[in-house]
Structure formats: structure tokens, C-alpha cells
Coordinates of C-alpha atoms in Angstrom, one line a residue:
X1 CA -210.7 57.3 -30.5
X2 CA -212.4 60.4 -31.9
X3 CA -210.4 62.6 -34.2
X4 CA -210.5 65.7 -32.0
X5 CA -209.5 63.6 -29.0
X6 CA -206.5 62.4 -31.0
X7 CA -205.6 65.9 -32.0
X8 CA -205.9 67.2 -28.5
X9 CA -203.8 64.4 -27.1
X10 CA -200.6 65.4 -29.0
X11 CA -201.6 69.1 -29.8
X12 CA -202.1 68.8 -33.5
X13 CA -202.9 72.1 -35.3
X14 CA -204.9 71.1 -38.3
X15 CA -206.2 68.1 -40.3
X16 CA -207.4 68.6 -43.9
X17 CA -209.5 66.1 -45.8
X18 CA -209.0 66.3 -49.6
X19 CA -211.5 64.8 -52.1
X20 CA -211.7 65.3 -55.8
X21 CA -214.4 63.3 -57.7
X22 CA -212.9 63.7 -61.2
X23 CA -209.4 62.3 -60.3
X24 CA -210.5 60.0 -57.5
X25 CA -208.3 61.8 -55.0
X26 CA -208.8 60.8 -51.4
X27 CA -206.1 62.3 -49.1
X28 CA -205.4 63.5 -45.6
X29 CA -203.0 66.3 -44.8
X30 CA -202.0 66.5 -41.1
X31 CA -200.2 69.5 -39.7
X32 CA -198.8 68.9 -36.2
X33 CA -196.8 71.9 -35.1
X34 CA -195.6 75.1 -36.9
X35 CA -193.8 76.7 -33.9
X36 CA -190.4 76.5 -35.6
X37 CA -191.7 77.2 -39.1
X38 CA -193.9 75.8 -41.9
X39 CA -194.7 72.1 -41.6
X40 CA -192.6 70.0 -44.0
X41 CA -193.4 66.3 -44.6
X42 CA -193.7 63.9 -47.4
X43 CA -196.6 62.7 -49.4
X44 CA -197.3 58.9 -48.9
X45 CA -199.5 56.8 -51.2
X46 CA -200.7 53.5 -49.8
X47 CA -203.5 51.0 -49.9
X48 CA -204.9 51.6 -46.4
X49 CA -207.4 49.1 -45.1
X50 CA -209.7 51.8 -43.9
X51 CA -210.1 55.6 -43.8
X52 CA -209.3 55.6 -40.1
X53 CA -206.0 53.8 -40.7
X54 CA -205.1 56.6 -43.2
X55 CA -205.9 59.3 -40.7
X56 CA -204.0 57.6 -37.9
X57 CA -201.0 57.2 -40.2
X58 CA -201.1 60.8 -41.2
X59 CA -201.2 62.0 -37.6
X60 CA -198.5 59.7 -36.5
X61 CA -196.1 60.6 -39.3
X62 CA -196.8 64.3 -39.0
X63 CA -195.9 64.3 -35.3
X64 CA -192.7 62.4 -36.1
X65 CA -191.7 65.1 -38.6
X66 CA -192.1 67.8 -36.0
X67 CA -189.6 65.9 -33.8
X68 CA -187.3 65.1 -36.7
X69 CA -187.1 68.7 -37.9
X70 CA -186.6 70.1 -34.4
X71 CA -183.8 67.6 -33.5
X72 CA -182.1 68.3 -36.8
X73 CA -182.0 72.0 -36.0
X74 CA -184.3 73.0 -38.9
X75 CA -186.6 76.0 -38.8
X76 CA -189.5 73.8 -39.8
X77 CA -192.5 72.1 -38.3
X78 CA -194.0 68.7 -39.0
X79 CA -196.7 67.6 -41.4
X80 CA -197.7 64.7 -43.6
X81 CA -199.9 63.8 -46.5
X82 CA -201.3 60.4 -47.1
X83 CA -203.2 59.4 -50.3
X84 CA -205.5 56.5 -50.2
X85 CA -204.8 54.4 -53.3
X86 CA -202.6 51.9 -55.0
X87 CA -199.4 53.6 -56.2
X88 CA -199.1 50.9 -58.9
X89 CA -202.3 51.7 -60.7
X90 CA -204.2 54.7 -59.2
X91 CA -201.8 57.5 -60.0
X92 CA -202.7 60.2 -62.6
X93 CA -201.7 63.7 -63.5
X94 CA -205.2 64.9 -62.4
X95 CA -204.9 63.3 -59.0
X96 CA -201.5 65.0 -58.1
X97 CA -202.6 68.3 -59.6
X98 CA -205.8 68.2 -57.5
X99 CA -203.6 67.5 -54.4
X100 CA -201.4 70.4 -55.4
X101 CA -204.3 72.8 -55.4
X102 CA -205.3 71.7 -51.9
X103 CA -201.7 72.2 -50.7
X104 CA -201.6 75.6 -52.3
X105 CA -204.7 76.7 -50.5
X106 CA -202.8 76.4 -47.2
X107 CA -200.7 79.3 -48.2
X108 CA -197.3 77.8 -47.3
X109 CA -198.3 76.4 -43.9
X110 CA -197.5 73.0 -45.3
X111 CA -194.8 71.9 -47.8
X112 CA -194.8 68.4 -49.2
X113 CA -192.1 66.1 -50.8
X114 CA -191.9 62.5 -52.0
X115 CA -192.4 59.6 -49.6
X116 CA -193.3 55.9 -49.8
X117 CA -195.3 55.3 -52.9
X118 CA -194.6 58.6 -54.6
X119 CA -191.7 59.8 -56.8
X120 CA -189.9 62.9 -58.0
X121 CA -192.2 62.8 -61.1
X122 CA -195.3 62.9 -58.9
X123 CA -193.8 65.9 -57.1
X124 CA -193.3 67.6 -60.5
X125 CA -197.0 67.3 -61.1
X126 CA -197.8 68.8 -57.7
X127 CA -195.4 71.6 -58.6
X128 CA -197.5 72.6 -61.6
X129 CA -200.1 73.8 -59.1
X130 CA -198.0 75.1 -56.1
X131 CA -194.5 76.1 -55.2
X132 CA -194.9 74.5 -51.8
X133 CA -193.2 71.2 -52.7
X134 CA -189.7 69.9 -52.4
X135 CA -187.8 67.0 -54.0
X136 CA -188.8 67.9 -57.5
X137 CA -186.7 67.3 -60.6
X138 CA -183.2 68.8 -60.6
X139 CA -184.1 70.6 -63.9
X140 CA -186.2 72.9 -61.7
X141 CA -183.2 73.7 -59.5
X142 CA -184.2 71.1 -56.9
X143 CA -182.3 68.2 -55.3
X144 CA -184.1 65.3 -56.8
X145 CA -184.2 62.0 -54.9
X146 CA -182.9 62.5 -51.3
X147 CA -182.0 58.9 -50.6
X148 CA -178.3 59.5 -51.0
X149 CA -178.3 62.2 -48.4
X150 CA -180.4 60.1 -46.0
X151 CA -177.8 57.3 -46.3
X152 CA -175.0 59.8 -45.7
X153 CA -176.7 61.0 -42.5
X154 CA -177.1 57.4 -41.3
X155 CA -173.5 56.7 -42.1
X156 CA -172.3 59.7 -40.1
X157 CA -174.7 58.7 -37.3
X158 CA -173.2 55.2 -37.2
X159 CA -169.7 56.8 -37.0
X160 CA -170.9 58.9 -34.1
X161 CA -172.4 55.9 -32.3
X162 CA -169.1 54.0 -32.7
X163 CA -167.2 57.0 -31.4
X164 CA -169.4 57.2 -28.3
X165 CA -169.3 53.4 -27.6
X166 CA -165.8 52.4 -28.7
X167 CA -163.9 55.7 -28.5
X168 CA -163.2 55.8 -32.2
X169 CA -165.3 56.3 -35.3
X170 CA -163.1 54.1 -37.4
X171 CA -165.4 51.4 -38.9
X172 CA -162.6 49.3 -40.4
X173 CA -163.3 45.7 -39.5
X174 CA -166.6 46.4 -37.8
X175 CA -169.3 43.9 -38.6
X176 CA -172.5 45.7 -39.7
X177 CA -175.8 43.9 -40.5
X178 CA -178.0 45.8 -42.9
X179 CA -181.7 44.8 -43.0
X180 CA -183.1 46.2 -46.3
X181 CA -181.2 47.1 -49.4
X182 CA -183.5 49.7 -51.0
X183 CA -182.2 53.0 -52.3
X184 CA -181.1 54.1 -48.8
X185 CA -179.9 50.8 -47.5
X186 CA -177.8 50.0 -50.6
X187 CA -176.1 53.4 -50.6
X188 CA -175.4 53.0 -46.9
X189 CA -173.8 49.6 -47.7
X190 CA -171.6 51.3 -50.2
X191 CA -170.5 54.0 -47.7
X192 CA -169.8 51.4 -45.0
X193 CA -167.8 49.2 -47.3
X194 CA -165.8 52.2 -48.3
X195 CA -165.0 52.8 -44.7
X196 CA -163.7 49.2 -44.3
X197 CA -166.7 47.6 -42.6
X198 CA -167.6 44.0 -43.0
X199 CA -171.2 43.6 -44.2
X200 CA -174.0 41.2 -43.5
X201 CA -177.1 41.9 -45.7
X202 CA -180.7 40.8 -46.1
X203 CA -183.5 41.9 -48.3
X204 CA -186.8 40.4 -49.6
X205 CA -185.4 41.1 -53.1
X206 CA -182.8 38.5 -53.9
X207 CA -181.4 40.5 -56.8
X208 CA -180.4 43.3 -54.5
X209 CA -178.7 40.8 -52.1
X210 CA -176.8 39.2 -55.0
X211 CA -175.7 42.7 -56.1
X212 CA -174.4 43.6 -52.6
X213 CA -172.6 40.3 -52.4
X214 CA -170.9 40.8 -55.7
X215 CA -170.1 44.5 -55.3
X216 CA -169.3 44.8 -51.6
X217 CA -168.2 41.2 -50.7
X218 CA -171.1 41.1 -48.3
X219 CA -172.4 38.0 -46.6
X220 CA -176.0 37.2 -47.4
X221 CA -178.4 36.3 -44.6
X222 CA -182.1 35.5 -44.7
X223 CA -184.6 38.3 -43.7
X224 CA -185.5 36.1 -40.7
X225 CA -181.9 35.8 -39.5
X226 CA -180.5 39.3 -40.0
X227 CA -181.8 40.8 -36.8
X228 CA -180.1 38.1 -34.7
X229 CA -176.9 38.2 -36.6
X230 CA -173.6 38.2 -34.7
X231 CA -172.4 41.7 -35.3
X232 CA -171.4 45.0 -33.6
X233 CA -173.8 47.2 -35.5
X234 CA -177.4 46.5 -36.7
X235 CA -178.8 48.8 -39.3
X236 CA -182.6 48.4 -39.8
X237 CA -183.3 50.0 -43.2
X238 CA -186.6 48.4 -44.2
X239 CA -189.9 48.4 -42.4
X240 CA -190.8 49.9 -39.0
X241 CA -191.7 48.2 -35.7
X242 CA -188.8 45.7 -36.1
X243 CA -187.7 46.3 -32.5
X244 CA -190.3 44.5 -30.5
X245 CA -190.9 41.8 -27.8
X246 CA -190.0 39.0 -30.2
X247 CA -186.9 40.4 -31.8
X248 CA -185.1 42.3 -29.0
X249 CA -184.2 39.3 -26.9
X250 CA -182.5 37.8 -30.0
X251 CA -180.4 40.9 -30.9
X252 CA -176.7 40.4 -30.5
X253 CA -175.6 43.8 -31.8
X254 CA -174.1 46.5 -29.5
X255 CA -175.4 49.4 -31.6
X256 CA -178.7 49.7 -33.5
X257 CA -178.5 52.5 -36.1
X258 CA -180.5 52.5 -39.3
X259 CA -182.7 54.4 -41.7
X260 CA -186.1 52.7 -41.1
X261 CA -188.8 54.9 -39.7
X262 CA -190.6 54.0 -36.4
X263 CA -188.2 51.1 -35.5
X264 CA -189.6 50.8 -32.0
X265 CA -192.9 48.9 -32.0
X266 CA -193.8 50.7 -28.8
X267 CA -192.0 53.4 -26.7
X268 CA -191.3 50.8 -24.0
X269 CA -189.1 48.8 -26.4
X270 CA -186.6 51.7 -26.3
X271 CA -186.5 51.3 -22.6
X272 CA -185.9 47.6 -23.0
X273 CA -182.9 48.3 -25.3
X274 CA -181.5 50.7 -22.7
X275 CA -181.9 48.1 -20.0
X276 CA -180.0 45.6 -22.1
X277 CA -177.2 48.0 -22.7
X278 CA -177.8 48.3 -26.4
X279 CA -177.0 51.8 -27.8
X280 CA -180.0 52.8 -29.9
X281 CA -179.8 55.7 -32.4
X282 CA -183.3 57.2 -32.5
X283 CA -184.5 56.7 -36.0
X284 CA -185.9 60.2 -36.6
X285 CA -182.6 61.8 -35.6
X286 CA -180.2 59.6 -37.6
X287 CA -182.4 59.4 -40.7
X288 CA -183.0 63.1 -41.0
X289 CA -180.5 63.6 -43.9
X290 CA -183.2 63.4 -46.5
X291 CA -185.3 66.0 -44.7
X292 CA -182.3 68.3 -44.2
X293 CA -181.5 67.9 -47.9
X294 CA -184.9 68.9 -49.3
X295 CA -185.2 71.7 -46.7
X296 CA -182.2 73.3 -48.2
X297 CA -184.3 73.8 -51.3
X298 CA -186.2 76.5 -49.4
X299 CA -183.1 78.6 -49.5
X300 CA -182.3 77.8 -53.1
X301 CA -180.7 74.4 -53.3
X302 CA -176.9 74.3 -52.9
X303 CA -175.5 70.7 -52.9
X304 CA -172.4 71.4 -50.8
X305 CA -174.3 73.4 -48.3
X306 CA -176.9 70.6 -48.0
X307 CA -174.2 68.0 -47.6
X308 CA -172.5 70.1 -44.9
X309 CA -175.8 70.3 -42.9
X310 CA -176.3 66.5 -43.2
X311 CA -172.8 65.9 -41.9
X312 CA -173.8 67.6 -38.7
X313 CA -175.9 64.6 -37.8
X314 CA -172.6 63.3 -36.4
X315 CA -172.5 66.0 -33.7
X316 CA -176.2 65.9 -33.1
X317 CA -175.9 62.2 -32.3
X318 CA -173.0 62.7 -29.9
X319 CA -174.9 65.5 -28.1
X320 CA -177.9 63.2 -27.8
X321 CA -175.9 60.4 -26.3
X322 CA -174.3 62.8 -23.9
X323 CA -177.8 64.0 -22.7
X324 CA -178.9 60.3 -22.4
X325 CA -175.9 59.5 -20.3
X326 CA -176.1 62.6 -18.1
X327 CA -179.8 62.1 -17.4
X328 CA -179.5 58.3 -17.3
X329 CA -182.5 58.0 -19.7
X330 CA -182.9 55.9 -22.8
X331 CA -181.7 57.6 -26.0
X332 CA -185.2 57.7 -27.6
X333 CA -186.5 59.7 -24.6
X334 CA -183.4 61.9 -24.7
X335 CA -184.2 62.6 -28.4
X336 CA -187.8 63.6 -27.6
X337 CA -186.6 65.8 -24.8
X338 CA -184.0 67.5 -27.0
X339 CA -186.6 68.2 -29.7
X340 CA -189.3 69.4 -27.4
X341 CA -186.9 71.6 -25.5
X342 CA -186.1 73.5 -28.7
X343 CA -189.7 73.8 -29.6
X344 CA -190.8 75.1 -26.2
X345 CA -187.9 77.6 -26.1
X346 CA -188.9 79.1 -29.5
X347 CA -192.6 79.0 -28.5
X348 CA -191.8 81.1 -25.4
X349 CA -189.6 83.5 -27.5
X350 CA -192.4 84.1 -30.0
X351 CA -194.9 84.5 -27.3
X352 CA -192.8 87.1 -25.6
X353 CA -191.9 89.2 -28.7
X354 CA -194.8 88.5 -31.0
X355 CA -197.6 88.4 -28.5
X356 CA -200.2 85.9 -29.8
X357 CA -199.8 86.8 -33.5
X358 CA -198.8 84.0 -35.8
X359 CA -195.5 84.7 -37.5
X360 CA -195.4 85.1 -41.2
X361 CA -194.7 81.9 -43.0
X362 CA -192.7 81.7 -46.2
X363 CA -192.8 79.1 -48.9
X364 CA -190.2 78.2 -51.5

């Protein structure tokens, strides 16, 4: 599909191609929608098989950020940066500073943050060239790594899911299967164990599994068996597209609620979960804690204020489930409707009171 056809299909605003010969920078910045405010979305660095794959990923992720910000109640739009390169060997100060200059040239329409393949230290380098970056080192008055807040939001979303399905958000004795024990998955395991849940865990890194078994008394399962584990709650916290034609028939959980992005391989798989009576917590709603946390930096970071905002994911999830039930539609479609309703309402308000003039954007 041609680029402009892709952009028109889902109403993207802008795509920027970034190239710097000296540093080897090859990157794509995609801005999906700025109706609610400047586009905020992380900077991903990955070894893409082709330039087209990088563009498609940037577009897909940027659109997801629009929905995530809208559903979370943030006054932000959606964007994303992808850098083509190996994060293990292609990073340099020059590369990230070159990217920082491109971001700065957008005048605050887009704000970046860390993502897969990038770190707080990489964001510090971008910050040398532009203020339009979040998730930088705490020494700059920033929040640092947002993984803890992402985990907190998922935990509160799991509590809300239990409240909706079981009538109580008490997780004591509930069996929760966690797929993936990275920085978010492991912190989620700690929170769940603190709430009295029984844990089943799996990860491709055996060291992380052994650590969870030792620290939380978790039961270890293989990565192949975790999705079909006998449990009440399944928390995918690793790769995307894990809910598909092959895995869904094997799932025995009553609730699916985890931090992984793009858990549904296709939209229809959310419909299939609904048909099977499995309560699915849409990923971009339940995992918005990290975004909410870094967005707080735009107001001058305040940890307790950020935490309070992340805690609201509990109420957002309950409202989403209520909408899904009232409309008798799958939860992932209810989430999209909730997000788009907010965007369309604000778009009409701005059209009425601002005419067709673009509102002033502010950066950090």
C-alpha cells in the first residue's frame, strides 16, 4: 500500500523521514492526531527487515498512542519514532543528538520518550538538543524509567477486572499467570504477590523465572505452556500478537489483563474472546500508566500526582466494561469508541470556538 493511502486510511497528520549521514541516523517520526494536544510517543530502535516495515510500525504505533492518550484522559495526541538500527551496536551520541534536532524542528508538535531498544540515557542525549522529550534522568527533574508506573496501572486494571467479573477486587488466592518477567512484568508480579495472588510465571530468561520463584513463591511454567495455564487471570507482559487463532482456543483464564502492546493479532480476535466469554482488558488502556507518568513531566513532575493519575486506570477500566456491557460489544471495540468519542467531541469544540485555526501547542 502506498504511503499516502495508508495515511488517508486512518487520518494521519504527518510523517517525517530523518537521515543524517555523519551519525548514520535513519528514522521515521509519525504523528497521527493532535486534536487533544501535542503528540507524545516513545522512540523505538529496532533491526527492521526493510524500510517499509519501519514505516508501517511507526504508523501503527502512533495511532495506538492516540487512542491510549485519549482513553487515559490525557490532553495529548499520538505519535511515534522508530530508528532503524541495532540498539546493541549502532547507538551513539551523534545519532541521538541528530534525532533531537529533527524533533526540535517540529516545534513541540511531537514529544518523544524511551521505548523498546532505547533508554533513559538515550533520552538524555536527545534532551541536549530539545526540551521536547520525557523520561529523562531524574537529575533533570524528570521521572526516569516509567516501568514501575506501567506495572501499577496494570495492577489496578486487574483489580478493576476482578471487581467487574467477581464482584470484589480482592486478589487473595487468585491464580494469575504472567507471561514475561521484564521490568514491567516483574514489578507486576511483586504487586500481585503483595495482594495475596498465587503466581504462575514464564519467561525466555531462566534467571528471571528463578528469581520470581525464589522471591514470590511462584510456580514456573514454560513459555509454551503459560498461555494455556489453568488460572483465573492471564497477564501477557511480553510480545504482542499473543492472542490469535492458535492460542485463544487453549486459554483457560477468565480474565486477560497484561502490559504487552498489541496483544490481539487481529481485531477479530477480540471478538472471538468476547464470544468465548473471556473478559479482555484492552492493552492500550490498562498499560497506559507509563504514558500517564511521563506526561506528568509536562506540568513539572510530581511523583504523588503522577501516581494518583495512574491509579485512575481502575475507574477507567470499570467505565469501559460498563460501556461494553450496555452496548453488548467486545471490550476492545468499546475502548476504541470511548477514545474516539472524546477526540471527536474536542474536535467539534475547537472547530466551534477556534474556527479552523490550529491551537497553540506547548512543550515541556
